[in-house]
Amino acid sequence: MAKKNGSTVGINIGINEKDRKKIADGLSRLLADSYTLYLKTHNFHWNVTGPQFQTLHVMFEGQYTELATAVDLIAERIRSLGVAAPGTYKEFAKLTSIAEPVGVPSANEMIEQLVEGQEAVVRTARSIFPLVEKAGDEVSADLLTQRMQLHEKTAWMLRSLLE
């Protein structure tokens, strides 16, 4: 329940509170993975070197820019469900499935780690789908579908650089 001018205004969007909380918990994991991948990609943008520098520098910038928009959409969906969105490094570290890099990897190692990160986001999004389908949460289902489509395509493009 949300407070407005001292009165209680309930959320009545056709999804019960228990299901909204479960979906928000899943979306919080997706948010943590997306934000961790954003940080990793931005880090690699700053620190990439080698013959593919220009290509990777520009590609990574496009990827982290897209992720910056995505984390906002995911957090806003969590809020729409009536749950506070996680927003600290400490919370994200507990929730994410993506490992932080150690040191500055080579360009190829960066690409490999980003493929793994993109695919981790897809797995997290996919794991939430049964909850949103059962609850009839088409809005979250649409968000998850869009995220999976984008991350699968990005993983494919990154993987292609390693062939």
C-alpha positions as a printed Julia matrix, in Angstrom:
163×3 Matrix{Float64}:
  0.0     0.0     0.0
  1.19    3.49   -0.85
  0.62    6.58    1.29
 -0.83    9.7    -0.34
 -1.59   12.83    1.68
 -1.9    10.77    4.84
 -4.39    8.3     3.37
 -3.72    4.8     2.15
 -4.13    4.21   -1.6
 -4.01    0.56   -2.52
 -2.64   -0.93   -5.72
 -5.35   -2.61   -7.76
 -3.86   -3.56  -11.14
 -5.25   -7.08  -11.3
 -2.18   -8.76   -9.8
 -2.33   -9.71   -6.13
  0.24   -8.39   -3.67
  2.0   -11.73   -3.2
  2.5   -12.17   -6.96
  3.59   -8.54   -7.39
  6.25   -9.09   -4.71
  7.51  -12.32   -6.33
  7.68  -10.67   -9.75
  9.43   -7.62   -8.29
 11.97   -9.9    -6.58
 12.74  -11.5    -9.95
 12.91   -8.11  -11.65
 15.28   -6.96   -8.89
 17.66   -9.77   -9.87
 17.3    -8.68  -13.51
 18.02   -5.09  -12.48
 21.12   -6.19  -10.56
 22.39   -8.25  -13.5
 21.7    -5.42  -15.93
 23.42   -2.82  -13.75
 26.43   -5.07  -13.15
 26.68   -5.7   -16.9
 26.39   -1.94  -17.47
 29.34   -1.31  -15.13
 31.4    -4.09  -16.68
 30.72   -2.86  -20.21
 31.52    0.75  -19.28
 34.74   -0.39  -17.61
 35.74   -2.3   -20.74
 34.88    0.72  -22.92
 37.36    2.77  -20.92
 40.09    0.17  -20.77
 40.03   -1.78  -24.04
 43.29   -1.78  -26.04
 44.67   -3.52  -29.09
 43.99   -3.74  -32.81
 40.2    -3.82  -32.31
 40.27   -0.74  -30.06
 38.13    1.59  -32.17
 35.53   -1.05  -33.03
 35.2    -2.31  -29.46
 35.34    1.15  -27.87
 32.39    2.3   -29.98
 30.5    -1.01  -29.66
 30.86   -1.07  -25.87
 29.63    2.54  -25.67
 26.47    1.62  -27.56
 25.94   -1.36  -25.27
 26.41    0.48  -21.98
 24.22    3.35  -23.2
 21.42    0.9   -23.98
 21.87   -0.76  -20.57
 21.63    2.64  -18.83
 18.17    3.08  -20.34
 17.21   -0.53  -19.55
 17.99   -0.29  -15.83
 15.63    2.67  -15.56
 12.81    0.76  -17.29
 13.31   -2.27  -15.07
 13.42   -0.19  -11.87
 10.3     1.71  -12.9
  8.46   -1.59  -13.5
  9.43   -2.74  -10.01
  8.05    0.52   -8.61
  4.86    0.11  -10.66
  4.35   -3.19   -8.88
  4.48   -1.36   -5.54
  7.92   -2.54   -4.43
 11.06   -0.5    -3.75
 13.75   -1.06   -6.39
 17.25   -1.96   -5.22
 19.69    0.82   -6.0
 22.99    0.33   -4.21
 26.15   -1.54   -5.1
 25.69   -3.61   -1.95
 22.18   -4.69   -2.96
 23.23   -5.37   -6.56
 26.22   -7.44   -5.39
 23.86   -9.69   -3.39
 21.4   -10.09   -6.26
 23.56  -10.36   -9.39
 24.7   -13.54  -11.11
 27.46  -11.71  -13.01
 31.03  -11.72  -11.69
 33.09   -8.56  -11.69
 36.27   -8.63  -13.77
 39.63   -9.05  -12.11
 42.16   -6.54  -13.37
 42.04   -5.43  -17.0
 41.41   -8.39  -19.28
 42.61   -8.57  -22.88
 40.18   -7.41  -25.58
 39.2   -11.01  -26.4
 38.69  -11.81  -22.71
 36.5    -8.7   -22.44
 34.37   -9.94  -25.32
 34.11  -13.42  -23.76
 33.08  -11.94  -20.4
 30.49   -9.72  -22.04
 29.03  -12.69  -23.95
 28.72  -14.5   -20.62
 27.13  -11.41  -19.05
 24.63  -10.93  -21.86
 23.62  -14.58  -21.61
 23.34  -14.35  -17.81
 20.85  -11.51  -18.2
 18.85  -13.65  -20.64
 18.78  -16.57  -18.18
 17.65  -14.31  -15.35
 14.9   -12.79  -17.5
 13.76  -16.22  -18.67
 13.62  -17.52  -15.08
 11.03  -14.84  -14.19
  8.7   -15.74  -17.08
  6.71  -18.49  -15.27
  5.84  -16.01  -12.5
  4.64  -13.28  -14.85
  2.68  -15.7   -17.02
  0.93  -17.27  -14.01
  0.02  -13.81  -12.67
 -1.16  -12.54  -16.06
  1.41   -9.73  -15.94
  1.64   -8.9   -19.63
  3.57   -5.68  -18.99
  6.42   -7.49  -17.24
  6.25  -10.27  -19.87
  6.69   -7.67  -22.61
  9.64   -6.1   -20.78
 11.27   -9.52  -20.31
 10.72  -10.47  -23.95
 12.33   -7.25  -25.15
 15.28   -7.67  -22.81
 15.85  -11.3   -23.84
 15.66  -10.42  -27.53
 18.19   -7.6   -27.19
 20.63   -9.54  -25.0
 20.51  -12.65  -27.19
 21.27  -10.51  -30.26
 24.09   -8.67  -28.47
 25.61  -11.97  -27.29
 25.52  -13.27  -30.87
 27.21  -10.11  -32.2
 29.92  -10.25  -29.55
 30.44  -13.98  -30.07
 30.9   -13.33  -33.8
 33.94  -11.18  -33.02
 35.67  -14.23  -31.53
 35.34  -16.45  -34.64
